[in-house]
Tab-separated table of C-alpha atoms in Angstrom:
chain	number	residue	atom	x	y	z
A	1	UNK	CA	18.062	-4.923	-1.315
A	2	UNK	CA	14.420	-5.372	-0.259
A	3	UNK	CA	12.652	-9.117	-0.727
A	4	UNK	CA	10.253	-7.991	-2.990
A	5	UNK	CA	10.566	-5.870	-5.653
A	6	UNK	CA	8.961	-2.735	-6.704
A	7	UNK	CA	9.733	-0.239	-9.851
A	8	UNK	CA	10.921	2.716	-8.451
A	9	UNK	CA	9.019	5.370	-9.546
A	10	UNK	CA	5.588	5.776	-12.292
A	11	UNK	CA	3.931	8.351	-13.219
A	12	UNK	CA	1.023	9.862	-14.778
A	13	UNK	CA	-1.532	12.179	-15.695
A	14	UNK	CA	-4.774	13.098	-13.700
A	15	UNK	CA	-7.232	11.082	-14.630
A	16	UNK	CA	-4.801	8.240	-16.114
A	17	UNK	CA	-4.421	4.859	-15.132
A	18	UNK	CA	-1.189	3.542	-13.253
A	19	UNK	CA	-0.278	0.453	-11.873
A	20	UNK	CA	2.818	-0.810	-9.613
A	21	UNK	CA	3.927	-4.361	-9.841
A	22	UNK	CA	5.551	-6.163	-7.054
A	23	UNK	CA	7.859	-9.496	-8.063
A	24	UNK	CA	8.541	-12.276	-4.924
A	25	UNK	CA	9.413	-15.708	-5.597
A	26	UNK	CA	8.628	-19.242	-4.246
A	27	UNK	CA	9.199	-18.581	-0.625
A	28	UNK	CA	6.789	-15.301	-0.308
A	29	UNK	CA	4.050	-14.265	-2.407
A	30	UNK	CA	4.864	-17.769	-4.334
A	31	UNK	CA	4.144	-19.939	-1.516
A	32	UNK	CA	0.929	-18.580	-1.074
A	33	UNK	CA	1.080	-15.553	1.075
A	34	UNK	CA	-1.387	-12.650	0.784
A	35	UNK	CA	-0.271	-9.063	-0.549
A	36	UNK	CA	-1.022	-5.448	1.209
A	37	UNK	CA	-0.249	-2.465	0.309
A	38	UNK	CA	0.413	0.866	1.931
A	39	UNK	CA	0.773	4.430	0.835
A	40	UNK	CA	2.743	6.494	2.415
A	41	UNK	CA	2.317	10.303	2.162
A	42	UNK	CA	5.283	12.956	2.490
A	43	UNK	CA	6.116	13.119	6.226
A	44	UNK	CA	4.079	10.709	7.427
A	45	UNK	CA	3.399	7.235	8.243
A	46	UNK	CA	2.144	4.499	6.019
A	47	UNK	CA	-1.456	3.580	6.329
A	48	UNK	CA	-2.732	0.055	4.547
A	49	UNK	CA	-5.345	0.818	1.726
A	50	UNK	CA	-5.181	-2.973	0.121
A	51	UNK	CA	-5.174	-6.430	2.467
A	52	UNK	CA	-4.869	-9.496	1.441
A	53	UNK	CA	-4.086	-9.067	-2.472
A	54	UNK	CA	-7.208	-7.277	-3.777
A	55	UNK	CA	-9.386	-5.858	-0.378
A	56	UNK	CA	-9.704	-2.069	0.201
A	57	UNK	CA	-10.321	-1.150	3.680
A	58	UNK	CA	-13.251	1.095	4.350
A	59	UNK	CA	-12.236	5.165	3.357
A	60	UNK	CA	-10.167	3.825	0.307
A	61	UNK	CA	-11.632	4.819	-2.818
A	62	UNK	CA	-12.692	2.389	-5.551
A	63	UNK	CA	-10.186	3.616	-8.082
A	64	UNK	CA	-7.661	1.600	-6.284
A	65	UNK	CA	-7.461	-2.042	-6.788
A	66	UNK	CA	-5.042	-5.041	-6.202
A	67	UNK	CA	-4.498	-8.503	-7.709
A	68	UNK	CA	-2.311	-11.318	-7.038
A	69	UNK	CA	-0.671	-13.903	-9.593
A	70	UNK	CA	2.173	-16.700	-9.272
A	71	UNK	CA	5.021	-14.602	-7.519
A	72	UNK	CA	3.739	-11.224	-8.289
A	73	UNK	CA	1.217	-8.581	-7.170
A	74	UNK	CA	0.210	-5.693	-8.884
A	75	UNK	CA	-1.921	-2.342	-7.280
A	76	UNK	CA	-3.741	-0.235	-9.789
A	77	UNK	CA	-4.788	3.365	-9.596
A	78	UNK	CA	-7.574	4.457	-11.878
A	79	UNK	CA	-8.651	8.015	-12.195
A	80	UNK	CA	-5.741	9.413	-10.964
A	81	UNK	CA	-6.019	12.355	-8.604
A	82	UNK	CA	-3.517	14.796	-7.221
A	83	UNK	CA	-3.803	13.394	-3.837
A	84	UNK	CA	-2.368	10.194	-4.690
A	85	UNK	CA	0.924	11.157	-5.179
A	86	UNK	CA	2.788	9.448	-3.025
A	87	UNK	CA	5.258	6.316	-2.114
A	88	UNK	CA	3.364	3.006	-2.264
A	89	UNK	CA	4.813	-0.324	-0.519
A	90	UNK	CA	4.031	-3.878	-0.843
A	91	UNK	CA	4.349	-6.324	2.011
A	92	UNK	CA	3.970	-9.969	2.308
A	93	UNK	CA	5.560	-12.763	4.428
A	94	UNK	CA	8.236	-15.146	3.404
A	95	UNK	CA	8.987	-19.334	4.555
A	96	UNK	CA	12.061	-17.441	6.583
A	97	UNK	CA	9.633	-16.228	9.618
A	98	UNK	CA	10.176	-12.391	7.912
A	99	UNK	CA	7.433	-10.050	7.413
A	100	UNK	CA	9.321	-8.703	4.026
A	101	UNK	CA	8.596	-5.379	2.365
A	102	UNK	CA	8.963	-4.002	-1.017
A	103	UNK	CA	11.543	-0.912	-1.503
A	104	UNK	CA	9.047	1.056	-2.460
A	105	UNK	CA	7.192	3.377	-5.143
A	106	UNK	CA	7.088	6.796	-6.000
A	107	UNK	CA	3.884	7.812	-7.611
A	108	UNK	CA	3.998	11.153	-9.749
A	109	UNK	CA	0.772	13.063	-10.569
A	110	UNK	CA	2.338	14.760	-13.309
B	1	UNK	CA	-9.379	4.928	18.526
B	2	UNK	CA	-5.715	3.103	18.885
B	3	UNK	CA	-3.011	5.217	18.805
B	4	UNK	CA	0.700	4.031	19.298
B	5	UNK	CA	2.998	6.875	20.338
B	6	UNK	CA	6.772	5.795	20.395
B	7	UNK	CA	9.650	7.621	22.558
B	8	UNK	CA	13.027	7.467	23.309
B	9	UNK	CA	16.132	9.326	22.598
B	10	UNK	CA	16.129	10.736	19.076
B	11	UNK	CA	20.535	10.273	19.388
B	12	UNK	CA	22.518	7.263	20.318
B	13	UNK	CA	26.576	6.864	20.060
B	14	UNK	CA	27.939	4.352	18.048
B	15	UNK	CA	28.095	1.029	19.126
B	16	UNK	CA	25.827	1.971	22.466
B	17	UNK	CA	21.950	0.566	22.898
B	18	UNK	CA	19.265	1.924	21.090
B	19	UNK	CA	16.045	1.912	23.681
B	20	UNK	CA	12.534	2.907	22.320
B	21	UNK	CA	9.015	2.498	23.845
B	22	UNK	CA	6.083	2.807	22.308
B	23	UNK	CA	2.839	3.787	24.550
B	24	UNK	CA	-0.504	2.020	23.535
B	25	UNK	CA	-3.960	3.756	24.166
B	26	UNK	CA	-7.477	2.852	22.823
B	27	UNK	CA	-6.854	-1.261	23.300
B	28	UNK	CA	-5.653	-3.277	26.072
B	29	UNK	CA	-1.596	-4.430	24.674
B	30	UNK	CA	-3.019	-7.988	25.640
B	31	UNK	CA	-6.110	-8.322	23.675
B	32	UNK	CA	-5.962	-11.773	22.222
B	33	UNK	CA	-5.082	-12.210	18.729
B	34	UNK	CA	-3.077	-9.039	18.096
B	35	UNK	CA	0.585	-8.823	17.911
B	36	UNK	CA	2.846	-5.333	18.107
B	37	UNK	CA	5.583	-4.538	16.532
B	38	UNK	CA	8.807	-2.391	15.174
B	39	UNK	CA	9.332	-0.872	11.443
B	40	UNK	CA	11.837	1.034	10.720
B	41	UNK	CA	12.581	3.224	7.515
B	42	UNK	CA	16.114	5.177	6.698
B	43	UNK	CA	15.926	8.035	5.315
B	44	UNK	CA	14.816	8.216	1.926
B	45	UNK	CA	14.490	4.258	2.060
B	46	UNK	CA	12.033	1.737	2.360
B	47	UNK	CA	10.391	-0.067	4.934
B	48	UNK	CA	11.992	-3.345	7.037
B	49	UNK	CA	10.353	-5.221	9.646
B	50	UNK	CA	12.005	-5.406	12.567
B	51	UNK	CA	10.166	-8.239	14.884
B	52	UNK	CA	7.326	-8.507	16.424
B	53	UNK	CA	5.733	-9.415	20.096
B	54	UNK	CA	2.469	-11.056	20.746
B	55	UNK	CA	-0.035	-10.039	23.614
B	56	UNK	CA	1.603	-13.646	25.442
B	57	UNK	CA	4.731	-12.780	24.862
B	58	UNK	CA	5.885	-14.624	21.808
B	59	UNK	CA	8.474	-12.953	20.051
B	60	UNK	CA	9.769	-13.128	16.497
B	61	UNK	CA	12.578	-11.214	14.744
B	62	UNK	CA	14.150	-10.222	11.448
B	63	UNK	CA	16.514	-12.934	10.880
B	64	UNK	CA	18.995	-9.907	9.791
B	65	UNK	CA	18.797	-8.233	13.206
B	66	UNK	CA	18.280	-10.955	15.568
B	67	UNK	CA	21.671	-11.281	17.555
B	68	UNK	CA	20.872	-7.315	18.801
B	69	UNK	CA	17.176	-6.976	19.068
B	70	UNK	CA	15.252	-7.485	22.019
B	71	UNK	CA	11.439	-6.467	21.745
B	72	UNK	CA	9.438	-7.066	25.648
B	73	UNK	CA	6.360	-6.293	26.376
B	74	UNK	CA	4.752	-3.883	30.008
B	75	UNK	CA	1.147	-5.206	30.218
B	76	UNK	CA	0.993	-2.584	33.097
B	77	UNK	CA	1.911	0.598	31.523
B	78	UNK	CA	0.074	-1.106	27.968
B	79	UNK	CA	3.603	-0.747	26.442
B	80	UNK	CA	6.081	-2.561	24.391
B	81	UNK	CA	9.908	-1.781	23.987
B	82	UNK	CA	12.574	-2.357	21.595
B	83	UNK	CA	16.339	-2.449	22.804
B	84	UNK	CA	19.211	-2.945	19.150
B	85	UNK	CA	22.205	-3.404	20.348
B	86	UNK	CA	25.612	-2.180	18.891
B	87	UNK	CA	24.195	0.346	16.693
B	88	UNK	CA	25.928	1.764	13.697
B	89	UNK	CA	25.314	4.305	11.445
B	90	UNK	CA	23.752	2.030	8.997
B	91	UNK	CA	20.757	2.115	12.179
B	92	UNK	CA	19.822	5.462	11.820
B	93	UNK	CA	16.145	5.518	10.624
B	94	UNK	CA	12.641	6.461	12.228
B	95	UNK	CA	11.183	3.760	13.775
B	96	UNK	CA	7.912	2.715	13.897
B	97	UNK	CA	5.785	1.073	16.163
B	98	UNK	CA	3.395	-0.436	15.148
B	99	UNK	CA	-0.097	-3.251	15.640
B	100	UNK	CA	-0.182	-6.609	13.544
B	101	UNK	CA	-4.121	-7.184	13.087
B	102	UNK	CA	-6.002	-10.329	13.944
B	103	UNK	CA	-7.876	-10.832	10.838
B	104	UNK	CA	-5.251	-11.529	8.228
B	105	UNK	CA	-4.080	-14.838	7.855
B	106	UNK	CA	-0.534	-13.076	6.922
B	107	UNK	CA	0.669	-10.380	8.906
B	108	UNK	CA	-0.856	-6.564	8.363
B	109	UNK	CA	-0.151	-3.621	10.169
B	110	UNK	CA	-3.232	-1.840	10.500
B	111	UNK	CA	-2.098	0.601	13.049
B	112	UNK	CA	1.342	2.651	12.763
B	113	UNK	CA	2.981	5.223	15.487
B	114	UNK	CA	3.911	8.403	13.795
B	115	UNK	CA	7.391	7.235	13.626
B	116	UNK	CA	10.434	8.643	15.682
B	117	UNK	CA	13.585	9.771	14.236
B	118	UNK	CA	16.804	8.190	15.858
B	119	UNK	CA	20.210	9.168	14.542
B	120	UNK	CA	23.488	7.303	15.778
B	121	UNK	CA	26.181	9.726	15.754
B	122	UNK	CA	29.395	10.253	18.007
């Protein structure tokens, strides 16, 4: 059971819009902590393409973009490409010393 | 360009000592402000944070993991090691090594090892 949570899975066509929500509560992203988010491609590791709640790191495309709110994050895809399709985690840090992760998304191009 | 290359044995018995290094190039391991660290990710599963080891020596650990993790740090082979204790099946995962960046106020791991593969199996 991870600390934060993420749906499972979304989908959508090329083109579309997506976005994946991650829920914490009062003693993560609620206590003020700063969101990232990685996508991780089949095989391979997971590289950061959002810092601190709504930042894109050089390379990442502007059709990704992140907010933060209360005890929740969200990262949104615009545009959708083929390429994108992949599992996307959140990650924050929580009043118990823990760097805590989300379980994880699967993102569908369908 | 940092790269983080982790080895070790990819099979460890149950209840035995899981060992894993992880080999830093491009950076000094003590370069102020940076702290490394250890991910790992069962199969099909998500991520968890393992702890973490600062270029001093400070460690910190997942509260879940603590009583068998022991993360040290070789400033003269630029390495850093992770030793888990009393593995089970339920430790079977790849493992990541990995670099906390300076420039986040909370933690971001801007630099991952390509992950290693360790099984724990009689």
């Amino acid at each position: 059971q991870s600390v934060l949570t993420q749906p499972p899975s979304v989908s959508g066509a090329p083109g579309q819009r997506v976005t994946i929500s991650c829920t914490g509560s009062s003693s993560n992203i609620g206590a003020g902590y700063d969101v990232h988010w990685y996508q991780q491609l089949p095989g391979t590791a997971p590289k950061f393409i959002m810092f601190s709640n709504n930042n894109r790191p050089s390379g990442v495309p502007d059709r990704f973009s992140g907010s933060k709110s209360g005890t929740s994050a969200s990262l949104a895809i615009t545009g959708l490409q083929v390429e994108d399709e992949a599992d996307y985690y959140c990650q924050s840090y929580d009043s118990s010393l823990t760097w805590v992760f989300g379980g994880g998304t699967k993102l569908t191009v369908l | 360009q940092l790269q983080l290359q982790e080895s070790g044995p990819g099979l460890v018995k149950p209840s035995e000592t899981l060992s894993l290094t992880c080999t830093v190039s491009g950076v000094s391991i003590t370069s102020r402000g940076y702290y490394w660290g250890w991910i790992r990710q069962p199969p099909g599963k998500g991520l968890e944070w393992i702890g973490s080891i600062s270029y001093s020596g400070s460690t910190s650990y997942n509260p879940s993991l603590k009583s068998r993790v022991t993360i040290s740090i070789d400033t003269s082979k630029n390495q850093f090691s992770l030793k888990l204790s009393s593995v089970t099946a339920a430790d079977t995962a790849i493992y990541y090594c990995a670099r906390r960046g300076g420039v986040t106020a909370t933690p971001l791991v801007d630099y991952w090892g390509q992950g290693t593969l360790v099984a724990v199996s009689s």
